[in-house]
Amino acid sequence: MLNLLIDLYISFFLVGLVCVGGGYASVPLIQKQVIDLHGWLTVQEFMDIFAISQMTPGPIGINAATFVGTKLAGVAGAVAATLGFVTPSVLIMSVLAYIFAKYGDVGPVRGILNGLRPAVVALIGGAALVFTAMVVFGDVGIRGLPERINFCNAAVVLIAYVIVKKKILGVIHTLLVSGLLGLLFNSLAAFFRG
Amino acid sequence: MAAEQQKSFYWELFKSTFLISAFTVGGGYVIIPLLKAKFVDQYHWLEDKEALDMVSLAQTAPGVVAVNASIIMGLRMAGWAGMLTALFATVLPPLVTISLIAYCYDFAVGNTYVHYCLEGMQCGATAIIIDVAYNLLRKEAKKKLFLPLAIIAGTFAANYILDLNIMYIILFNALLGCFFMQGTRYN
């Protein structure tokens, strides 16, 4: 049992280490490790995790680690795999934070960060467009033409935006109120549609 | 910080990170704008630029970008204890959810009302991301500098229109910054 836990920890340590690019860019890398190299999951199971990740909290890497760990060794396995997966992040981010604190103010490190900061702004801006398209038009991506408009969702986005803009509620209360509005509007719409 | 204050800081950090992680679906660039809205705009634990620098660093390293970002923001705000608090709070919701999913997945995802609620929360997250993105873009536009604006437009086009691998885009921008953007006006 202990051997299995250590094996899970080390394997997911390696997955975490090679999982570069974040988000969907890392999906093929995780797939290679857990399906091709170790045979821990079938393709079907991996597809299921991918689908589940679209509807549950957390990045797909953590979800895959937890799922494989649970399947092979219960809760202890889930914890071992997840810890293994995040250990490289902790080590590397600590080093980067040290470098940032020491050399971050001037010179090449400052230049690199100045070059990367607008890129992060662009990625956040892109995420805003992608998510608006997804919830309002039910269309993943920003290039597709809208087929229908989900008026319930559009209304929730608008109300939530006003709440955030006017600083009426904090982040978490805004999410909770949005959840309740989604429930209310969609239930009413379903009721009147019959 | 006084002991009482410190205790409430860590509790607040844990609580807000845990709830953001639990209520957001998809990870990555969904969770980062929300953390930014909370830590920078609401609590002022970090400055605007600091937070973006942290996310830039998180983006360059292997691993999951949301996890990397919470690790380094926690480290920046309160050292090792802050890092462990933020990391634990980010990882716990997916860990618990996926472990439980075998038992109640059908109910949770199949139930119409749960689905409506989740959809509403996604709309709320979208509104917050729009707000964060709008404020950041306005700030960059006000500086009226060519290179940052060109990087924003180029990164957007390369990532969302040309579908280039994000690592190449990051590498290109890092080189560009390293050679041409060391001046203080770009800080």
GROMACS .gro file of C-alpha atoms in nm, chain A residues 15-26 30 48-49 51-67 70 75 78-79 82-83 85-86 88-98 100-101 104-136 142-143 150 152-154 156-162 164-165 167 169-184 186-188 190 193, chain B residues 15-17 19-30 32-34 36-38 41-42 48-50 52-69 71-72 75-76 80 83 87 90-91 93-99 101 105 109 112-138 140 143 147-149 151-153 155-156 159-163 165-167 169-171 173-178 181-184 186-187:
model
  246
   15VAL     CA    1   0.311   1.475  -1.455
   16GLY     CA    2   0.318   1.810  -1.273
   17LEU     CA    3   0.671   1.873  -1.392
   18VAL     CA    4   0.604   1.811  -1.762
   19CYS     CA    5   0.259   1.968  -1.764
   20VAL     CA    6   0.360   2.293  -1.935
   21GLY     CA    7   0.136   2.564  -2.074
   22GLY     CA    8  -0.158   2.525  -1.839
   23GLY     CA    9  -0.523   2.476  -1.923
   24TYR     CA   10  -0.611   2.273  -2.228
   25ALA     CA   11  -0.250   2.280  -2.351
   26SER     CA   12  -0.166   2.035  -2.072
   30ILE     CA   13  -0.162   1.436  -1.883
   48ASP     CA   14  -1.529   1.133  -1.863
   49ILE     CA   15  -1.287   1.324  -1.639
   51ALA     CA   16  -1.630   1.625  -1.923
   52ILE     CA   17  -1.657   1.632  -1.543
   53SER     CA   18  -1.385   1.900  -1.530
   54GLN     CA   19  -1.606   2.125  -1.741
   55MET     CA   20  -1.873   2.117  -1.473
   56THR     CA   21  -1.686   2.093  -1.144
   57PRO     CA   22  -1.435   2.316  -0.968
   58GLY     CA   23  -1.065   2.278  -1.029
   59PRO     CA   24  -0.817   2.243  -1.312
   60ILE     CA   25  -0.822   1.918  -1.511
   61GLY     CA   26  -0.474   1.822  -1.384
   62ILE     CA   27  -0.587   1.818  -1.021
   63ASN     CA   28  -0.908   1.641  -1.118
   64ALA     CA   29  -0.717   1.369  -1.306
   65ALA     CA   30  -0.474   1.321  -1.014
   66THR     CA   31  -0.760   1.291  -0.765
   67PHE     CA   32  -0.957   1.053  -0.985
   70THR     CA   33  -0.906   0.744  -0.564
   75VAL     CA   34  -0.870   0.879  -0.029
   78ALA     CA   35  -0.612   1.089  -0.402
   79VAL     CA   36  -0.412   1.291  -0.149
   82THR     CA   37  -0.258   1.552  -0.574
   83LEU     CA   38   0.037   1.632  -0.345
   85PHE     CA   39   0.110   1.691  -0.877
   86VAL     CA   40   0.149   2.025  -0.695
   88PRO     CA   41   0.687   2.081  -0.862
   89SER     CA   42   0.468   2.394  -0.867
   90VAL     CA   43   0.557   2.472  -0.505
   91LEU     CA   44   0.931   2.423  -0.564
   92ILE     CA   45   0.949   2.614  -0.892
   93MET     CA   46   0.723   2.899  -0.780
   94SER     CA   47   0.930   2.941  -0.460
   95VAL     CA   48   1.247   2.978  -0.667
   96LEU     CA   49   1.076   3.222  -0.904
   97ALA     CA   50   0.941   3.424  -0.610
   98TYR     CA   51   1.296   3.442  -0.468
  100PHE     CA   52   1.157   3.808  -0.835
  101ALA     CA   53   1.217   3.951  -0.486
  104GLY     CA   54   1.264   4.177  -1.003
  105ASP     CA   55   1.305   4.555  -0.988
  106VAL     CA   56   1.564   4.622  -1.259
  107GLY     CA   57   1.744   4.466  -1.555
  108PRO     CA   58   1.651   4.161  -1.763
  109VAL     CA   59   1.409   4.006  -1.509
  110ARG     CA   60   1.216   4.334  -1.496
  111GLY     CA   61   1.221   4.347  -1.877
  112ILE     CA   62   1.087   3.992  -1.909
  113LEU     CA   63   0.805   4.067  -1.665
  114ASN     CA   64   0.726   4.391  -1.847
  115GLY     CA   65   0.697   4.187  -2.167
  116LEU     CA   66   0.478   3.920  -2.008
  117ARG     CA   67   0.238   4.150  -1.822
  118PRO     CA   68   0.052   4.273  -2.135
  119ALA     CA   69   0.027   3.908  -2.247
  120VAL     CA   70  -0.153   3.821  -1.920
  121VAL     CA   71  -0.387   4.117  -1.979
  122ALA     CA   72  -0.457   3.980  -2.329
  123LEU     CA   73  -0.529   3.631  -2.193
  124ILE     CA   74  -0.769   3.770  -1.930
  125GLY     CA   75  -0.938   3.981  -2.200
  126GLY     CA   76  -0.967   3.673  -2.421
  127ALA     CA   77  -1.114   3.473  -2.133
  128ALA     CA   78  -1.376   3.747  -2.085
  129LEU     CA   79  -1.481   3.716  -2.452
  130VAL     CA   80  -1.478   3.335  -2.454
  131PHE     CA   81  -1.689   3.312  -2.140
  132THR     CA   82  -1.936   3.576  -2.252
  133ALA     CA   83  -1.979   3.393  -2.581
  134MET     CA   84  -2.021   3.064  -2.395
  135VAL     CA   85  -2.286   3.170  -2.142
  136VAL     CA   86  -2.479   3.414  -2.363
  142ILE     CA   87  -1.499   3.353  -3.016
  143ARG     CA   88  -1.502   3.289  -3.388
  150ASN     CA   89  -2.976   3.280  -2.388
  152CYS     CA   90  -3.171   3.438  -1.888
  153ASN     CA   91  -2.793   3.414  -1.881
  154ALA     CA   92  -2.751   3.752  -2.051
  156VAL     CA   93  -2.766   3.744  -1.500
  157VAL     CA   94  -2.438   3.863  -1.655
  158LEU     CA   95  -2.576   4.220  -1.681
  159ILE     CA   96  -2.705   4.229  -1.321
  160ALA     CA   97  -2.384   4.074  -1.187
  161TYR     CA   98  -2.181   4.326  -1.385
  162VAL     CA   99  -2.371   4.616  -1.230
  164VAL     CA  100  -1.948   4.434  -0.940
  165LYS     CA  101  -1.907   4.770  -1.112
  167LYS     CA  102  -1.912   4.758  -0.575
  169LEU     CA  103  -2.120   4.311  -0.324
  170GLY     CA  104  -1.785   4.134  -0.300
  171VAL     CA  105  -1.667   3.859  -0.534
  172ILE     CA  106  -1.811   3.562  -0.347
  173HIS     CA  107  -2.149   3.716  -0.271
  174THR     CA  108  -2.175   3.817  -0.637
  175LEU     CA  109  -2.123   3.453  -0.737
  176LEU     CA  110  -2.385   3.335  -0.487
  177VAL     CA  111  -2.643   3.594  -0.596
  178SER     CA  112  -2.572   3.503  -0.960
  179GLY     CA  113  -2.636   3.137  -0.880
  180LEU     CA  114  -2.973   3.226  -0.723
  181LEU     CA  115  -3.064   3.456  -1.016
  182GLY     CA  116  -2.974   3.179  -1.261
  183LEU     CA  117  -3.201   2.941  -1.071
  184LEU     CA  118  -3.486   3.195  -1.061
  186ASN     CA  119  -3.419   2.972  -1.580
  187SER     CA  120  -3.698   2.819  -1.367
  188LEU     CA  121  -3.937   3.099  -1.468
  190ALA     CA  122  -3.896   2.688  -1.818
  193ARG     CA  123  -4.235   2.770  -2.194
  209LYS     CA  124  -1.202   3.131   0.312
  210SER     CA  125  -1.195   3.353   0.004
  211THR     CA  126  -0.955   3.131  -0.191
  213LEU     CA  127  -1.483   2.965  -0.200
  214ILE     CA  128  -1.350   3.107  -0.527
  215SER     CA  129  -1.197   2.769  -0.611
  216ALA     CA  130  -1.518   2.589  -0.513
  217PHE     CA  131  -1.754   2.816  -0.707
  218THR     CA  132  -1.560   2.846  -1.031
  219VAL     CA  133  -1.566   2.589  -1.304
  220GLY     CA  134  -1.277   2.530  -1.542
  221GLY     CA  135  -0.972   2.660  -1.355
  222GLY     CA  136  -0.701   2.866  -1.526
  223TYR     CA  137  -0.813   3.206  -1.647
  224VAL     CA  138  -1.150   3.179  -1.475
  226ILE     CA  139  -0.716   3.415  -1.178
  227PRO     CA  140  -0.931   3.725  -1.249
  228LEU     CA  141  -1.149   3.635  -0.949
  230LYS     CA  142  -0.724   3.936  -0.855
  231ALA     CA  143  -1.063   4.097  -0.790
  232LYS     CA  144  -1.053   3.967  -0.432
  235ASP     CA  145  -0.952   4.530  -0.570
  236GLN     CA  146  -1.141   4.422  -0.258
  242ASP     CA  147  -0.236   4.573  -0.949
  243LYS     CA  148   0.107   4.540  -1.110
  244GLU     CA  149   0.236   4.298  -0.845
  246LEU     CA  150   0.004   4.068  -1.283
  247ASP     CA  151   0.376   4.003  -1.230
  248MET     CA  152   0.285   3.703  -1.012
  249VAL     CA  153   0.049   3.568  -1.280
  250SER     CA  154   0.322   3.620  -1.544
  251LEU     CA  155   0.560   3.410  -1.335
  252ALA     CA  156   0.288   3.149  -1.278
  253GLN     CA  157   0.234   3.128  -1.653
  254THR     CA  158   0.603   3.059  -1.729
  255ALA     CA  159   0.636   2.761  -1.491
  256PRO     CA  160   0.515   2.404  -1.542
  257GLY     CA  161   0.205   2.291  -1.354
  258VAL     CA  162  -0.147   2.430  -1.343
  259VAL     CA  163  -0.156   2.806  -1.384
  260ALA     CA  164  -0.431   2.862  -1.123
  261VAL     CA  165  -0.237   2.660  -0.865
  262ASN     CA  166   0.093   2.831  -0.953
  263ALA     CA  167  -0.074   3.172  -0.923
  265ILE     CA  168   0.109   2.960  -0.457
  266ILE     CA  169   0.309   3.265  -0.558
  269LEU     CA  170   0.400   3.354  -0.085
  270ARG     CA  171   0.411   3.722  -0.178
  274TRP     CA  172   0.537   3.024   0.358
  277MET     CA  173   0.156   2.998   0.041
  281LEU     CA  174  -0.242   2.624  -0.198
  284THR     CA  175  -0.720   2.605  -0.398
  285VAL     CA  176  -0.669   2.229  -0.412
  287PRO     CA  177  -1.246   2.188  -0.341
  288PRO     CA  178  -1.154   1.980  -0.650
  289LEU     CA  179  -1.004   1.710  -0.427
  290VAL     CA  180  -1.325   1.677  -0.227
  291THR     CA  181  -1.557   1.714  -0.528
  292ILE     CA  182  -1.389   1.453  -0.743
  293SER     CA  183  -1.362   1.210  -0.451
  295ILE     CA  184  -1.840   1.246  -0.745
  299TYR     CA  185  -2.241   1.281  -0.977
  303VAL     CA  186  -2.516   1.712  -1.278
  306THR     CA  187  -3.209   2.062  -1.349
  307TYR     CA  188  -3.214   2.310  -1.058
  308VAL     CA  189  -2.851   2.240  -0.963
  309HIS     CA  190  -2.769   2.296  -1.330
  310TYR     CA  191  -2.953   2.633  -1.333
  311CYS     CA  192  -2.761   2.740  -1.023
  312LEU     CA  193  -2.425   2.640  -1.171
  313GLU     CA  194  -2.508   2.824  -1.492
  314GLY     CA  195  -2.599   3.138  -1.292
  315MET     CA  196  -2.265   3.120  -1.112
  316GLN     CA  197  -2.084   3.092  -1.444
  317CYS     CA  198  -2.263   3.411  -1.553
  318GLY     CA  199  -2.151   3.584  -1.232
  319ALA     CA  200  -1.791   3.472  -1.288
  320THR     CA  201  -1.816   3.600  -1.647
  321ALA     CA  202  -1.929   3.944  -1.524
  322ILE     CA  203  -1.634   3.963  -1.281
  323ILE     CA  204  -1.387   3.857  -1.552
  324ILE     CA  205  -1.529   4.123  -1.787
  325ASP     CA  206  -1.483   4.387  -1.516
  326VAL     CA  207  -1.124   4.281  -1.437
  327ALA     CA  208  -1.035   4.263  -1.808
  328TYR     CA  209  -1.191   4.604  -1.881
  329ASN     CA  210  -1.003   4.774  -1.596
  330LEU     CA  211  -0.669   4.618  -1.694
  331LEU     CA  212  -0.712   4.705  -2.063
  332ARG     CA  213  -0.811   5.064  -1.982
  334GLU     CA  214  -0.272   4.976  -2.038
  337LYS     CA  215  -0.019   5.461  -2.081
  341LEU     CA  216   0.503   4.784  -2.729
  342PRO     CA  217   0.260   4.677  -2.451
  343LEU     CA  218  -0.040   4.746  -2.676
  345ILE     CA  219   0.188   4.261  -2.725
  346ILE     CA  220  -0.176   4.263  -2.612
  347ALA     CA  221  -0.304   4.261  -2.972
  349THR     CA  222  -0.095   3.768  -2.796
  350PHE     CA  223  -0.469   3.785  -2.842
  353ASN     CA  224  -0.370   3.260  -2.896
  354TYR     CA  225  -0.735   3.294  -2.996
  355ILE     CA  226  -0.721   3.332  -3.374
  356LEU     CA  227  -0.406   3.148  -3.486
  357ASP     CA  228  -0.423   2.890  -3.201
  359ASN     CA  229   0.096   2.708  -2.850
  360ILE     CA  230   0.093   2.940  -2.549
  361MET     CA  231   0.451   2.848  -2.454
  363ILE     CA  232   0.386   3.312  -2.726
  364ILE     CA  233   0.518   3.345  -2.369
  365LEU     CA  234   0.877   3.282  -2.485
  367ASN     CA  235   0.707   3.805  -2.526
  368ALA     CA  236   0.971   3.728  -2.263
  369LEU     CA  237   1.250   3.782  -2.521
  370LEU     CA  238   1.084   4.099  -2.648
  371GLY     CA  239   1.060   4.231  -2.292
  372CYS     CA  240   1.412   4.124  -2.200
  375MET     CA  241   1.134   4.676  -2.222
  376GLN     CA  242   1.377   4.718  -1.935
  377GLY     CA  243   1.308   5.094  -1.919
  378THR     CA  244   1.117   5.230  -1.620
  380TYR     CA  245   0.730   5.005  -1.898
  381ASN     CA  246   0.714   4.925  -1.524
   0.00000   0.00000   0.00000
